[in-house]
Amino acid sequence: MVERSAGIVGPASFADVCVGYPVEGVFTYAVPEGLPVRVFSRVKVDFRGRIVTAFVLELHGKAPSGFEVKEIRSLIDESPIFDERLLDCARHVADNYFGSLGEALATALPSGERPSKRYRHPFAASPPRSIVLTGEQQAAHDAIMDSFGSGSAFHLLHGITGSGKTEVYMEIARRFIGEGASVIYLVPEISLSSQIFERLYEVFGEELIVYHSRLTAQQRLHNWMRFYAGDAKIAVGTRSAVFLQCPRLGAVIIDEEHDGSYKEHSTPRYNARRVAFYRCRKEGGLLLMGSATPSVESLYAAERGLLKLHTLKGRYGKAVLPEIEIVRLSSARPEAMLSTALKLHTKRAIDGGLQAIYLLNRRGFAPFVVCGECSAVLECPKCSISLNFHSDGNMLCHYCGYQRRLPEACPACGAERLEKVGSGTQRVEEIIAGTFHGSRIFRLDQDSSRKKDAIFDLIEKMRAGEIDILLGTQMVAKGFDFHNVAVVGVILADIGLNFPDFRASERVFSLLLQVAGRGGRGDVPGRVIIQTLNEDHYVFGFLKNHDYYGFYRHELSVRRALGYPPFSRITRLLARGPDEAAVEGAIARVAEVLREGLGGVPNATVLGPAKAPLARIGGNHRHHVIIKARDIESIRPALRMVGSERLPRGVYLEIDVDPFDML
Ligand code: ADP
Ligand code: ZN
């Protein structure tokens, strides 16, 4: 147990605090008499005319001079909610991802102010279950624990879908908890966390907490405090759970480590994988990352000995990997979206009382509204992107949320010939309903899952056999473990394949192999039908053979040739603002400063400036510069120089180290 500094101070003392804004440094406030302010707790202060949350880093008696010291307004926490280890981690995040310390703390800590009553999960309690590993699972488990015992902290478990990685994770977690240590278990998505939560709950009961963005701020604070105090020893959560504090960190487990959701999208743009790495090194914990489709970067790290690689090659029990068939679609028109093969296999499955999962990675009804007269595409007025038609009659921008009713006539030429082109999940839901009469369909996407408990409802209905076809976006590909899925259909596999992004193929390949892995997990064999307009694309050849390593080798050779990660680190600097000329001026200056600053750094290249592929979002023009470098350390001084440049009014600069998305 780490000793936590928690001195209550007397009157006339001062507190150094930082705030969750892009300002460097600490600010000194006076502690009002009688207010029991603690180090490493949160208070409210008046900061530049606004009452904001501040993090107390130090208490002292040195009155600052030269300005009038304001008093702390009030306490949020009566006792500390973090300690030096989190402070150190937040500093690391702030330094590496270019945010202020206060922003890093605000990202890491829960924002709730009053812990709520306990969070009740909607599952019924079941009797505790014990874990019995298979031979292969046990061997992986032993290898991980033995080598951790002899000093290797970083591990990658590559196990095919359904091989029982979760069982291995749970057994390892059990070992650490048995020794009094705490375990953080990261999952990429909330849909997944609910099913994993249930499995973990069967084993760990009240030792378990959840931590993700669907909880209220109050519930998050409550769960944070339970984990911090060591009352709960295992936490399952999404990326921000990587910051949870505990008396002694035993292990961080990162399930589906390839997933992009481990990357944060606002400042500081940390990657939970790297933060976990840092914490485990600092705090002596075990880092175990696992996936059926490890990221190219992680597998390459394993090949270079930075991670220890373990594999699970067989599915649990009688289950075998499903057969994958690639089917050419004649067109992307709605009436052509279900191939004969998919219809046939689905019908057979439903008739036999089995289930199908369909993936279409696009929500809404139709991605385009096009004028049949003048061919104009209706675009978001604030973004350089088409509006999506949704079945409620609205057109919606998926980037900024702009919404309007579908007009009668084309705004460009006035013709009343607007057509909805292309298909999203809502349209395919209609097509399926029209094809398989009386079938019970569940649609899972951002729109349908917004309803409270939608995912629990889905899980229960899938289990009870009350759903015939589960249709959804990438949410259906992530981690679900249902045992009666005989058919997996990918409606249009091409979505995302041509994105101007060096990870486009990797992302599509792992999404498709993951969704394929949802089939045939129980006693019934699975069949996967992948529909595409472009069956000659190389990803399909590897997919058909479940050839993850083949794909990896191919991808690695492309990355090596182009000098992309894992052969370099990428940093993206993006300027945005409403005035395009100002944005262009700013990014030109950024590029100039970078080129100067990186002049002496070997193997650092500056690409651009250029318009970002998504040239405008939410009214802001976007221009970027990309740096490829061997490491971040060597370019950090130049990035700092850029960070201290004065930008024109209204232009904001995003610095993204290891961006996941380059649109
Ligand atoms: P993965 O995470 O590798 O995709 P899972 O851990 O979800 O695989 O395992 C697939 C299925 O097999 C699950 O239903 C799981 O409960 C079952 N399973 C795997 N290993 C075992 C085991 N050792 N004992 C009991 N059931 C197991
Ligand atoms: Zn928009």
XYZ file of C-alpha atoms and ligand atoms in Angstrom:
691
model
C 0.000 0.000 0.000
C 1.439 3.318 -1.016
C 1.424 6.000 1.647
C -0.807 8.841 0.543
C -0.008 12.388 1.564
C -3.141 13.700 3.158
C -2.226 16.488 5.500
C -4.956 18.786 6.670
C -3.495 22.245 6.883
C -4.197 25.091 9.169
C -5.345 28.586 8.301
C -3.374 30.991 6.116
C -2.043 28.258 3.891
C -1.901 28.097 0.167
C -2.704 25.480 -2.402
C -1.035 25.018 -5.777
C -3.583 23.717 -8.211
C -3.892 23.079 -11.909
C -7.009 23.262 -14.042
C -8.326 21.247 -16.958
C -7.592 23.872 -19.607
C -4.837 24.319 -22.153
C -2.734 26.418 -19.811
C 0.616 25.317 -18.456
C 1.689 25.587 -14.868
C 0.160 25.690 -11.427
C -1.862 28.445 -9.816
C -1.803 29.425 -6.176
C -4.987 29.949 -4.181
C -5.496 30.659 -0.501
C -7.105 28.000 1.650
C -10.000 29.557 3.594
C -9.859 29.044 7.308
C -11.369 25.786 8.404
C -11.687 24.326 4.935
C -10.013 20.887 5.089
C -8.310 20.923 1.700
C -6.284 17.823 0.904
C -3.467 17.244 -1.523
C -4.598 15.155 -4.516
C -8.219 16.120 -4.223
C -10.445 18.429 -6.241
C -11.677 21.881 -5.299
C -13.602 24.680 -6.979
C -11.816 27.897 -7.769
C -12.461 31.118 -9.585
C -10.232 30.881 -12.645
C -10.253 33.819 -15.073
C -13.762 34.723 -14.043
C -15.221 31.238 -14.140
C -15.828 28.728 -11.359
C -13.951 25.596 -12.396
C -12.685 22.314 -11.006
C -9.050 22.383 -9.923
C -6.676 19.640 -8.816
C -4.708 20.283 -5.645
C -1.080 19.297 -6.127
C 0.570 20.921 -3.154
C -0.206 22.729 0.103
C 2.294 25.177 1.517
C 2.770 28.346 3.507
C 4.566 30.514 0.945
C 2.405 33.499 0.131
C 2.890 34.390 -3.513
C 3.717 37.990 -4.258
C 2.879 40.254 -7.117
C -0.813 39.467 -7.419
C -3.852 39.225 -5.281
C -4.440 35.663 -4.138
C -7.983 34.402 -4.441
C -9.500 31.913 -2.051
C -10.554 28.420 -2.945
C -14.333 28.494 -3.290
C -15.259 25.044 -2.043
C -14.255 21.418 -1.743
C -15.351 18.713 -4.115
C -13.609 15.810 -2.377
C -13.218 15.520 1.342
C -10.332 13.096 0.973
C -7.720 12.436 -1.730
C -8.917 10.639 -4.828
C -5.507 10.019 -6.407
C -1.838 9.946 -5.521
C 1.689 10.546 -6.891
C 1.457 7.627 -9.259
C -1.459 9.117 -11.119
C 0.199 12.507 -11.112
C 3.279 10.956 -12.686
C 1.174 9.156 -15.268
C -0.718 12.351 -16.089
C 2.591 14.174 -16.541
C 3.695 11.458 -18.909
C 0.466 11.793 -20.898
C 0.716 15.573 -20.984
C 4.335 15.433 -22.204
C 3.832 12.745 -24.786
C 0.553 13.871 -26.253
C 1.031 17.612 -25.910
C -1.611 18.733 -23.490
C -1.366 20.591 -20.214
C -1.017 18.660 -16.963
C -4.465 19.900 -15.951
C -5.995 18.594 -19.167
C -4.350 15.233 -18.565
C -5.696 15.091 -15.008
C -9.147 16.104 -16.177
C -9.028 13.277 -18.707
C -7.783 10.739 -16.186
C -10.052 11.539 -13.246
C -13.806 11.060 -12.921
C -15.765 14.276 -13.202
C -18.592 13.387 -10.802
C -18.846 15.441 -7.677
C -20.978 13.321 -5.391
C -20.554 9.571 -5.495
C -23.887 7.953 -6.296
C -25.420 4.957 -4.712
C -24.129 1.763 -6.191
C -24.477 0.956 -9.806
C -26.895 -1.926 -10.322
C -26.151 -3.976 -13.363
C -29.179 -5.545 -14.990
C -28.000 -9.161 -14.829
C -29.329 -11.599 -12.298
C -26.690 -12.880 -9.910
C -25.696 -16.430 -10.698
C -23.746 -18.854 -8.564
C -19.989 -18.308 -8.758
C -18.260 -20.238 -11.481
C -14.818 -21.721 -11.341
C -12.479 -21.680 -14.309
C -11.001 -24.847 -15.752
C -8.587 -24.091 -18.553
C -7.981 -26.379 -21.505
C -4.472 -27.734 -22.093
C -3.634 -25.053 -24.611
C -5.100 -22.268 -22.456
C -3.274 -23.545 -19.400
C 0.002 -23.623 -21.296
C -0.434 -19.993 -22.385
C -1.423 -19.012 -18.872
C 1.594 -20.730 -17.343
C 3.985 -19.255 -19.881
C 2.692 -15.758 -19.165
C 2.799 -16.113 -15.387
C 6.181 -17.840 -15.356
C 7.853 -15.285 -17.532
C 6.236 -12.463 -15.549
C 7.716 -14.086 -12.471
C 11.131 -13.938 -14.084
C 10.853 -10.301 -15.095
C 9.014 -10.110 -18.442
C 6.135 -7.745 -17.962
C 4.747 -7.308 -21.485
C 2.750 -9.973 -23.268
C 0.663 -10.432 -26.383
C -1.844 -13.261 -26.626
C -2.797 -14.077 -30.179
C -5.699 -16.509 -30.022
C -8.160 -17.179 -32.812
C -11.768 -16.128 -32.239
C -13.439 -18.473 -29.771
C -10.177 -19.918 -28.471
C -10.965 -18.818 -24.949
C -8.731 -15.784 -24.496
C -11.292 -14.435 -22.040
C -10.890 -17.537 -19.880
C -7.133 -17.039 -19.824
C -7.543 -13.380 -18.888
C -9.927 -14.287 -16.093
C -7.657 -16.927 -14.640
C -4.726 -14.526 -14.680
C -6.869 -11.840 -13.048
C -7.907 -14.365 -10.394
C -4.275 -15.127 -9.595
C -3.409 -11.456 -9.050
C -6.499 -10.752 -6.997
C -5.716 -13.801 -4.895
C -2.439 -12.123 -4.033
C -4.172 -8.904 -3.042
C -3.375 -6.929 -6.201
C -5.850 -5.134 -8.461
C -6.564 -5.766 -12.127
C -7.751 -3.423 -14.866
C -9.494 -5.138 -17.763
C -9.944 -2.935 -20.826
C -12.473 -3.604 -23.551
C -12.995 -1.508 -26.641
C -16.682 -0.921 -26.648
C -19.561 -0.754 -24.253
C -21.504 -3.377 -26.147
C -18.665 -5.731 -25.413
C -18.141 -4.591 -21.866
C -21.656 -5.662 -20.927
C -21.194 -9.262 -21.985
C -17.695 -9.453 -20.571
C -18.971 -7.849 -17.397
C -21.446 -10.623 -16.974
C -18.796 -13.304 -17.474
C -16.467 -11.582 -15.035
C -19.277 -11.098 -12.560
C -19.867 -14.847 -12.461
C -16.298 -15.300 -11.326
C -15.563 -12.171 -9.298
C -18.934 -11.052 -7.940
C -18.754 -7.866 -5.883
C -14.993 -7.576 -6.425
C -15.890 -6.209 -9.857
C -16.687 -2.680 -10.965
C -17.394 -1.222 -14.409
C -16.038 2.049 -15.673
C -17.168 3.587 -18.930
C -18.900 6.593 -20.431
C -22.417 5.196 -20.218
C -22.342 5.450 -16.448
C -23.357 8.737 -14.923
C -20.518 10.929 -13.668
C -21.701 10.106 -10.159
C -21.563 6.360 -10.730
C -18.106 6.691 -12.241
C -16.889 8.565 -9.185
C -18.404 5.954 -6.897
C -16.696 3.139 -8.790
C -13.439 5.067 -8.991
C -13.445 5.415 -5.198
C -14.172 1.742 -4.621
C -11.273 0.721 -6.830
C -9.006 3.389 -5.376
C -9.693 2.135 -1.877
C -9.197 -1.493 -2.888
C -12.790 -2.436 -2.025
C -13.169 -3.756 -5.545
C -10.182 -5.504 -7.074
C -11.109 -5.845 -10.704
C -12.371 -3.159 -13.036
C -13.711 -3.665 -16.524
C -13.978 -0.603 -18.660
C -13.253 1.329 -21.817
C -10.108 3.363 -22.524
C -10.304 5.877 -19.667
C -10.340 2.956 -17.208
C -6.614 2.706 -17.863
C -6.224 5.553 -15.357
C -8.089 3.859 -12.496
C -6.043 3.913 -9.351
C -5.680 1.125 -6.855
C -3.551 0.266 -3.838
C -1.344 -2.099 -5.897
C -1.563 -2.671 -9.608
C -1.278 -6.346 -10.499
C -2.144 -6.419 -14.172
C -3.665 -4.518 -17.033
C -5.432 -6.722 -19.548
C -6.290 -5.222 -22.922
C -8.845 -7.263 -24.796
C -9.129 -6.735 -28.588
C -5.962 -4.707 -28.428
C -6.101 -3.884 -32.156
C -9.174 -1.742 -31.658
C -9.087 1.932 -32.559
C -11.232 2.957 -29.634
C -8.200 2.769 -27.334
C -7.161 6.042 -28.878
C -8.627 9.228 -27.391
C -10.013 11.808 -29.826
C -9.526 14.994 -27.873
C -6.587 16.592 -26.102
C -4.559 14.889 -24.737
C -4.940 12.298 -27.504
C -3.506 9.394 -25.557
C -3.509 5.754 -26.532
C -4.621 3.534 -23.651
C -2.267 0.805 -24.870
C 0.745 3.029 -24.441
C -0.498 4.425 -21.129
C -0.936 0.862 -19.872
C 2.596 0.102 -20.989
C 3.916 3.069 -19.078
C 1.947 2.275 -15.931
C 2.931 -1.366 -15.879
C 6.577 -0.437 -16.239
C 6.342 2.146 -13.459
C 4.153 0.168 -11.102
C 5.536 -3.295 -11.731
C 2.370 -4.697 -13.247
C 1.784 -7.283 -15.929
C 0.559 -6.014 -19.280
C -1.401 -8.589 -21.241
C -2.800 -7.577 -24.595
C -4.820 -10.000 -26.624
C -6.596 -10.305 -29.935
C -7.515 -12.667 -32.725
C -6.213 -9.974 -35.045
C -3.364 -8.214 -33.253
C -2.446 -4.852 -34.707
C 0.452 -4.888 -37.139
C 2.315 -2.712 -34.669
C 1.848 -5.076 -31.739
C 2.757 -8.203 -33.630
C 5.843 -6.506 -34.979
C 6.752 -5.448 -31.439
C 6.424 -9.102 -30.448
C 8.689 -10.174 -33.310
C 11.274 -7.719 -32.094
C 11.064 -9.042 -28.561
C 9.376 -6.017 -26.979
C 6.352 -8.152 -26.181
C 6.283 -11.881 -25.484
C 4.003 -13.682 -27.895
C 1.658 -16.521 -26.880
C -0.808 -18.251 -29.145
C -4.051 -20.182 -28.942
C -4.590 -22.050 -32.175
C -7.795 -23.988 -31.607
C -11.343 -23.065 -30.701
C -12.757 -24.211 -27.398
C -14.693 -27.456 -27.279
C -16.127 -28.820 -30.494
C -16.280 -25.444 -32.195
C -14.335 -24.957 -35.406
C -13.619 -21.855 -37.431
C -16.375 -21.105 -39.927
C -15.896 -21.410 -43.636
C -15.547 -18.042 -45.361
C -16.982 -17.473 -48.814
C -16.370 -14.305 -50.839
C -19.346 -13.365 -53.002
C -19.265 -10.772 -55.753
C -22.109 -8.258 -55.662
C -23.296 -7.130 -59.069
C -24.093 -3.632 -57.812
C -24.546 -1.645 -54.636
C -28.205 -0.928 -55.397
C -30.603 -1.786 -52.571
C -32.347 -4.557 -54.493
C -28.984 -6.284 -55.052
C -27.813 -6.202 -51.437
C -28.677 -9.786 -50.563
C -26.894 -12.358 -52.703
C -28.463 -15.711 -53.448
C -25.849 -17.439 -51.300
C -26.589 -15.238 -48.316
C -30.350 -15.642 -48.686
C -30.058 -19.404 -48.989
C -27.850 -19.912 -45.968
C -29.842 -17.483 -43.871
C -33.128 -19.168 -44.713
C -31.698 -22.554 -43.842
C -30.402 -21.220 -40.519
C -33.678 -19.572 -39.538
C -35.706 -22.621 -40.549
C -33.439 -24.720 -38.361
C -33.959 -22.443 -35.362
C -30.497 -20.924 -35.666
C -29.371 -17.325 -35.978
C -27.603 -15.002 -38.379
C -25.463 -11.927 -37.792
C -25.240 -9.337 -40.567
C -22.659 -6.595 -40.639
C -23.068 -3.362 -42.556
C -20.697 -0.739 -41.321
C -22.896 2.232 -42.085
C -25.785 3.527 -40.025
C -28.849 5.375 -41.223
C -31.063 4.582 -44.188
C -29.029 5.881 -47.125
C -25.632 7.594 -47.209
C -26.569 9.962 -50.062
C -29.481 12.012 -51.233
C -28.948 12.802 -54.916
C -30.970 14.855 -57.386
C -32.113 12.685 -60.278
C -32.212 15.752 -62.503
C -28.945 17.622 -61.921
C -27.016 14.946 -59.949
C -26.304 17.309 -57.053
C -25.490 15.493 -53.798
C -26.976 17.066 -50.680
C -24.145 18.029 -48.380
C -23.879 19.213 -44.832
C -23.630 23.008 -44.888
C -20.886 22.861 -42.270
C -18.887 19.833 -43.428
C -17.481 18.626 -46.707
C -19.490 15.435 -46.487
C -22.827 14.163 -47.740
C -25.879 14.085 -45.529
C -27.232 10.678 -44.538
C -30.924 10.059 -44.858
C -32.442 8.452 -41.759
C -35.730 6.608 -41.647
C -37.306 9.227 -39.395
C -37.375 11.541 -42.439
C -34.360 13.609 -41.432
C -31.055 14.047 -43.127
C -28.216 13.895 -40.664
C -24.528 14.765 -40.778
C -22.587 11.963 -39.085
C -19.724 14.303 -38.291
C -21.257 17.394 -36.745
C -24.807 16.262 -35.996
C -26.434 18.843 -38.291
C -29.971 17.768 -39.101
C -32.739 18.880 -41.435
C -35.909 17.455 -42.992
C -35.600 16.006 -46.450
C -36.710 18.813 -48.770
C -39.329 18.261 -51.482
C -37.163 19.682 -54.197
C -33.481 19.813 -55.075
C -31.979 22.960 -53.538
C -29.748 23.331 -56.612
C -32.161 22.970 -59.553
C -35.615 22.789 -57.979
C -36.559 19.463 -59.539
C -38.668 17.205 -57.332
C -36.559 14.173 -58.024
C -34.471 13.599 -54.903
C -33.356 9.988 -54.591
C -31.948 8.094 -51.650
C -28.836 6.363 -52.877
C -26.956 3.545 -51.189
C -27.817 1.557 -48.082
C -27.287 1.875 -44.376
C -28.473 -0.450 -41.625
C -31.991 1.007 -41.544
C -32.586 0.311 -45.218
C -31.096 -3.163 -45.014
C -33.362 -3.861 -42.056
C -36.312 -3.144 -44.363
C -34.845 -5.277 -47.121
C -34.336 -8.202 -44.745
C -37.838 -7.866 -43.344
C -39.193 -7.979 -46.893
C -37.088 -11.019 -47.763
C -37.492 -13.195 -44.683
C -41.131 -12.678 -43.799
C -41.908 -12.907 -40.129
C -38.264 -13.054 -39.098
C -37.289 -11.338 -35.904
C -34.653 -8.733 -36.584
C -32.611 -6.713 -34.129
C -30.723 -3.699 -35.427
C -27.656 -2.665 -33.428
C -26.042 0.647 -34.273
C -25.354 3.998 -32.666
C -28.977 5.030 -33.164
C -30.615 1.922 -31.732
C -28.162 1.429 -28.876
C -28.788 4.872 -27.475
C -31.830 3.502 -25.679
C -31.064 2.505 -22.135
C -30.347 -1.194 -21.703
C -30.644 -1.868 -25.453
C -27.556 -4.035 -25.348
C -28.669 -6.083 -22.353
C -31.958 -6.560 -24.093
C -30.142 -7.749 -27.197
C -27.955 -10.176 -25.275
C -30.920 -11.701 -23.508
C -32.967 -12.051 -26.671
C -30.096 -13.559 -28.633
C -29.612 -16.149 -25.911
C -33.285 -16.955 -25.626
C -33.463 -17.470 -29.396
C -35.860 -14.553 -29.770
C -33.825 -12.979 -32.552
C -33.320 -14.544 -35.977
C -31.110 -11.922 -37.535
C -28.887 -9.503 -35.688
C -27.961 -6.698 -38.066
C -25.571 -3.949 -37.168
C -22.527 -1.784 -37.692
C -19.058 -2.733 -36.410
C -20.648 -3.045 -32.971
C -21.763 -6.594 -33.888
C -18.188 -7.644 -34.656
C -16.760 -6.958 -31.258
C -16.445 -9.791 -28.840
C -19.997 -11.154 -28.772
C -20.136 -14.785 -27.765
C -23.425 -16.333 -28.942
C -23.540 -20.049 -29.543
C -26.279 -20.491 -32.148
C -24.981 -18.274 -34.914
C -24.839 -20.378 -38.066
C -24.471 -17.558 -40.580
C -22.456 -14.383 -40.645
C -23.145 -12.092 -43.579
C -21.155 -9.027 -44.504
C -23.483 -6.918 -46.628
C -20.898 -4.642 -48.220
C -17.316 -5.395 -47.240
C -15.864 -2.535 -49.284
C -16.821 0.244 -46.890
C -13.644 1.837 -45.607
C -11.327 -0.092 -47.891
C -10.457 2.920 -49.999
C -10.052 5.467 -47.256
C -6.924 7.554 -47.768
C -5.298 6.127 -44.679
C -2.416 3.685 -44.424
C -4.359 1.547 -41.957
C -7.465 1.205 -44.133
C -6.769 -2.393 -45.187
C -5.741 -3.466 -41.727
C -8.894 -2.037 -40.232
C -11.181 -3.718 -42.749
C -9.304 -7.015 -42.551
C -9.549 -7.229 -38.790
C -13.179 -6.101 -38.751
C -14.096 -8.842 -41.226
C -12.109 -11.566 -39.507
C -13.589 -10.516 -36.176
C -17.156 -10.587 -37.429
C -16.477 -13.937 -39.090
C -15.404 -15.116 -35.653
C -18.903 -14.516 -34.274
C -20.096 -17.573 -36.187
C -19.828 -21.217 -35.211
C -18.884 -20.639 -31.594
C -21.009 -23.412 -30.161
C -21.890 -26.837 -31.475
C -23.296 -25.592 -34.771
C -20.815 -24.922 -37.551
C -20.698 -21.417 -38.945
C -20.703 -20.108 -42.469
C -19.490 -16.649 -43.409
C -20.566 -14.862 -46.556
C -18.661 -11.742 -47.415
C -20.231 -9.667 -50.171
C -18.079 -7.249 -52.121
C -17.960 -5.233 -55.325
C -14.227 -5.721 -55.481
C -13.389 -9.367 -54.862
C -9.900 -9.019 -56.355
C -8.717 -6.872 -53.469
C -5.914 -8.721 -51.680
C -7.588 -8.650 -48.252
C -10.195 -11.141 -49.473
C -7.625 -13.745 -50.476
C -6.194 -13.745 -46.950
C -9.628 -13.641 -45.355
C -10.898 -16.688 -47.184
C -8.097 -18.717 -45.620
C -8.305 -17.117 -42.161
C -4.724 -16.190 -42.961
C -3.909 -13.561 -40.412
C -0.144 -14.052 -40.701
C -0.235 -13.859 -44.485
C -2.043 -10.569 -44.257
C 0.372 -9.342 -41.631
C 3.421 -10.164 -43.795
C 1.904 -8.432 -46.777
C 0.952 -5.370 -44.776
C 4.349 -5.215 -43.128
C 6.134 -5.180 -46.458
C 3.954 -2.317 -47.679
C 4.583 -0.361 -44.494
C 8.305 -0.979 -44.711
C 8.425 0.234 -48.299
C 6.525 3.416 -47.448
C 8.151 4.007 -44.084
C 4.889 3.888 -42.161
C 4.423 2.547 -38.613
C 5.719 0.254 -37.204
C 8.785 1.468 -39.115
C 8.232 5.039 -38.010
C 6.139 7.091 -35.645
C 3.669 9.494 -37.155
C 2.558 12.801 -35.750
C -0.173 14.794 -37.347
C -0.618 18.507 -36.838
C -3.957 19.797 -37.925
C -4.986 23.429 -38.027
C -8.665 24.210 -38.056
C -10.810 27.295 -38.040
C -13.666 29.027 -39.833
C -11.427 31.261 -41.961
C -9.676 29.144 -44.552
C -7.017 31.710 -45.412
C -6.060 32.006 -41.745
C -5.922 28.223 -41.420
C -3.747 27.955 -44.509
C -1.451 30.682 -43.242
C -1.157 28.984 -39.857
C -0.392 25.545 -41.232
C 2.187 26.988 -43.632
C 3.893 28.597 -40.666
C 3.680 25.327 -38.697
C 5.318 23.458 -41.563
C 8.049 26.071 -41.801
C 8.830 25.921 -38.079
C 8.865 22.135 -38.229
C 11.164 22.005 -41.237
C 13.537 24.379 -39.492
C 13.334 22.577 -36.181
C 13.783 19.150 -37.723
C 16.630 20.173 -39.988
C 19.243 18.317 -37.987
C 17.119 15.314 -37.057
C 17.941 12.234 -39.138
C 15.042 10.251 -40.602
C 12.415 12.858 -39.893
C 10.260 13.923 -42.820
C 7.602 16.577 -42.969
C 4.785 15.945 -45.443
C 2.519 18.769 -46.484
C 0.889 21.083 -45.673
C -2.231 19.864 -47.428
C -5.981 19.961 -47.086
C -7.133 17.139 -44.798
C -9.196 14.454 -46.604
C -12.170 15.757 -44.630
C -11.536 19.345 -45.612
C -14.227 20.896 -43.454
C -16.047 19.714 -40.326
C -18.527 21.698 -38.281
C -17.740 24.904 -40.162
C -13.997 24.571 -39.603
C -11.575 24.265 -42.485
C -8.897 21.671 -41.878
C -5.336 21.587 -43.152
C -2.646 19.303 -41.883
C 1.030 18.433 -41.829
C 2.317 14.956 -41.177
C 5.666 14.067 -39.652
C 7.234 10.683 -40.062
C 10.095 10.096 -37.668
C 12.039 7.252 -36.165
C 10.942 8.176 -32.671
C 9.030 10.909 -30.881
C 11.861 11.964 -28.566
C 13.924 13.349 -31.430
C 11.089 15.520 -32.735
C 9.724 16.654 -29.398
C 11.730 19.908 -29.297
C 10.400 20.908 -32.716
C 6.853 20.034 -31.649
C 7.297 22.183 -28.563
C 8.428 25.050 -30.748
C 5.300 24.718 -32.818
C 3.185 24.467 -29.697
C 4.454 27.853 -28.536
C 3.803 29.601 -31.872
C 1.153 32.279 -31.728
C -1.625 31.296 -34.050
C -3.965 33.712 -35.793
C -7.200 34.361 -33.943
C -9.764 31.626 -34.494
C -7.255 28.991 -35.570
C -6.754 25.998 -33.360
C -3.900 23.508 -33.698
C -4.357 19.823 -32.872
C -1.227 17.798 -32.249
C -1.890 14.106 -32.609
C 0.925 11.692 -31.805
C 0.345 8.236 -33.324
C -2.973 9.219 -34.897
C -5.317 6.345 -35.499
C -7.353 8.187 -38.033
C -5.945 10.531 -40.652
C -9.127 11.820 -42.294
P -12.260 -15.542 -27.319
O -12.256 -14.460 -26.279
O -10.898 -16.099 -27.591
O -12.992 -15.190 -28.587
P -14.029 -16.848 -25.468
O -13.239 -16.690 -24.230
O -15.196 -15.974 -25.680
O -13.052 -16.774 -26.727
O -14.456 -18.382 -25.555
C -15.365 -18.871 -26.505
C -16.414 -19.730 -25.836
O -15.843 -20.906 -25.306
C -17.080 -19.028 -24.672
O -18.440 -19.356 -24.661
C -16.386 -19.592 -23.467
O -17.203 -19.579 -22.331
C -16.065 -21.003 -23.915
N -14.841 -21.462 -23.276
C -13.581 -21.208 -23.685
N -12.684 -21.769 -22.857
C -13.392 -22.388 -21.905
C -13.048 -23.154 -20.736
N -11.783 -23.411 -20.433
N -14.064 -23.644 -19.984
C -15.354 -23.393 -20.295
N -15.748 -22.695 -21.374
C -14.788 -22.184 -22.173
Zn -21.786 18.360 -40.672
